[in-house]
């Protein structure tokens, strides 16, 4: 039996529930259960959504790197998420179906495919289980029955509401978000249909469907559909148990969504469902949260092909990923053309160093750089609540060293070269999830071919045949290969 790296790495995770960093101890040694709220598949994901999922992809990757056995559940919300996040308005998917005159399940299919496509472009690892809300209606009905039996939910006109005031008499509604129940009442607007509720803080577990509502399922109370918050309680419990290690999502889901998940679980089985609540911060554009509803967003396709007035050019998926990893997952990150250009520079510099590293030869001399200490700094950064910006700063001290060796201004011995190479590979590719043009054998041939074209372009330039050298460069751009001239020669970037 080999021991995982986790035995020698103490992880600190910021827990929203306690408001501080805590030492991470999973319920079962060597294994982690993690649930992340997935997308509501009623439209194309925007780059803000991508950021949240990418934060958890990086976390998932690091856990796996440490040798944990991770069961990572990320759901697909394909019913029940209403327009205003509370209990009002039209179902987002049903509305889209009505506007487009297609079936709700056609909407679901179209945007689930888009979601998966985008994630694979950005080099995400697939989760272990990807359950859908509509596939778990039976489980949700059973939970509602149980919550009614325990006295924490009531029926009104065929809908079932969670009784927040009753629950709060013996529990702690607001424990996650820090909101207090009186303020919540004042902040809840009295909208149409809320008259069914005993109190404005109450939220729906089951909604009776209007006659025209096509997304409906039979239940003991009415033909209707489940509440959005209940879906995640049903799916997380089914696959991870009544108590599990980590629940994640974007910061904006803390309230009401996650607060309600805690209340449902405690009302149902009386213990806290999640040990570590993790919230990823928002991607902003012009200082405002990227959101579908306001139009203040950028789509992955727009950033890849540069087809938007917000950008001067397109950027490769790995540059976007590098840009996101340069910020800590709990910090707000503002999107801009300048920031992307700066990230592209940094990314290329990192990739050039990785390439140089593969060509370096060791010498039997004293090292000019403490590789072992550097490696432990890389782990320390990640162990400190997944601090990727600090990790990247560490990677760049290695880049500096690599460039010095390349310029014969420093040297490295055999064993240090092995550690440096392995550690760079692991952090750059396995953990940050970046991709280089020449990362495997097949791409190697492509890389060699491009190198050949670069050489021919240089020959054309030397003979002052600029028509030919420009043609080579432009045609390569046309097929998604960008050449970059630097002081050490020309490098390339694949879309
Ligand atoms: P939704 O499909 O609206 O449920 O959102 C999917 C995920 O994207 C949720 O975890 C949200 O918190 C997250 N999200 C939405 N907008 C942003 C944003 N501007 N930046 C980062 N994450 C976001
Ligand atoms: Zn959720």
mmCIF file of C-alpha atoms and ligand atoms in Angstrom, residues 37-40 42 46 48-49 51-53 81 92 228 249-253 281-284 289-291, ligand 1:
data_model
loop_
_atom_site.group_PDB
_atom_site.id
_atom_site.type_symbol
_atom_site.label_atom_id
_atom_site.label_comp_id
_atom_site.label_asym_id
_atom_site.label_seq_id
_atom_site.Cartn_x
_atom_site.Cartn_y
_atom_site.Cartn_z
ATOM 1 C CA UNK A 37 -23.630 23.169 -7.653
ATOM 2 C CA UNK A 38 -23.721 22.792 -11.415
ATOM 3 C CA UNK A 39 -25.169 25.072 -14.070
ATOM 4 C CA UNK A 40 -28.795 25.745 -14.816
ATOM 5 C CA UNK A 42 -31.033 27.376 -19.985
ATOM 6 C CA UNK A 46 -20.507 32.752 -19.684
ATOM 7 C CA UNK A 48 -18.058 33.976 -14.994
ATOM 8 C CA UNK A 49 -19.630 30.530 -14.703
ATOM 9 C CA UNK A 51 -14.382 30.734 -13.475
ATOM 10 C CA UNK A 52 -16.327 29.156 -10.615
ATOM 11 C CA UNK A 53 -16.182 25.692 -12.157
ATOM 12 C CA UNK A 81 -34.661 27.073 -10.939
ATOM 13 C CA UNK A 92 -35.787 29.453 -16.535
ATOM 14 C CA UNK A 228 -34.261 24.446 -6.675
ATOM 15 C CA UNK A 249 -20.347 26.918 -5.493
ATOM 16 C CA UNK A 250 -20.106 30.567 -6.438
ATOM 17 C CA UNK A 251 -20.254 33.214 -3.711
ATOM 18 C CA UNK A 252 -23.696 34.292 -4.934
ATOM 19 C CA UNK A 253 -25.138 30.898 -3.991
ATOM 20 C CA UNK A 281 -15.511 34.606 -5.967
ATOM 21 C CA UNK A 282 -16.947 36.389 -8.965
ATOM 22 C CA UNK A 283 -15.529 37.340 -12.316
ATOM 23 C CA UNK A 284 -16.411 40.943 -13.069
ATOM 24 C CA UNK A 289 -20.503 40.903 -11.772
ATOM 25 C CA UNK A 290 -20.714 39.020 -15.053
ATOM 26 C CA UNK A 291 -24.260 37.839 -15.371
HETATM 27 P P1 LIG B 1 -26.057 29.249 -12.603
HETATM 28 O O1 LIG B 1 -26.080 28.460 -13.875
HETATM 29 O O2 LIG B 1 -26.638 30.609 -12.740
HETATM 30 O O3 LIG B 1 -26.672 28.480 -11.442
HETATM 31 O O4 LIG B 1 -24.527 29.494 -12.237
HETATM 32 C C1 LIG B 1 -23.575 28.476 -12.265
HETATM 33 C C2 LIG B 1 -22.411 28.834 -11.370
HETATM 34 O O5 LIG B 1 -21.735 29.994 -11.858
HETATM 35 C C3 LIG B 1 -22.791 29.154 -9.926
HETATM 36 O O6 LIG B 1 -21.898 28.494 -9.041
HETATM 37 C C4 LIG B 1 -22.637 30.652 -9.824
HETATM 38 O O7 LIG B 1 -22.287 31.039 -8.525
HETATM 39 C C5 LIG B 1 -21.497 30.890 -10.789
HETATM 40 N N1 LIG B 1 -21.434 32.265 -11.307
HETATM 41 C C6 LIG B 1 -22.429 33.010 -11.835
HETATM 42 N N2 LIG B 1 -21.985 34.241 -12.205
HETATM 43 C C7 LIG B 1 -20.654 34.268 -11.916
HETATM 44 C C8 LIG B 1 -19.606 35.252 -12.058
HETATM 45 N N3 LIG B 1 -19.835 36.451 -12.599
HETATM 46 N N4 LIG B 1 -18.363 34.914 -11.648
HETATM 47 C C9 LIG B 1 -18.110 33.689 -11.122
HETATM 48 N N5 LIG B 1 -19.046 32.737 -10.954
HETATM 49 C C10 LIG B 1 -20.305 33.001 -11.348
#
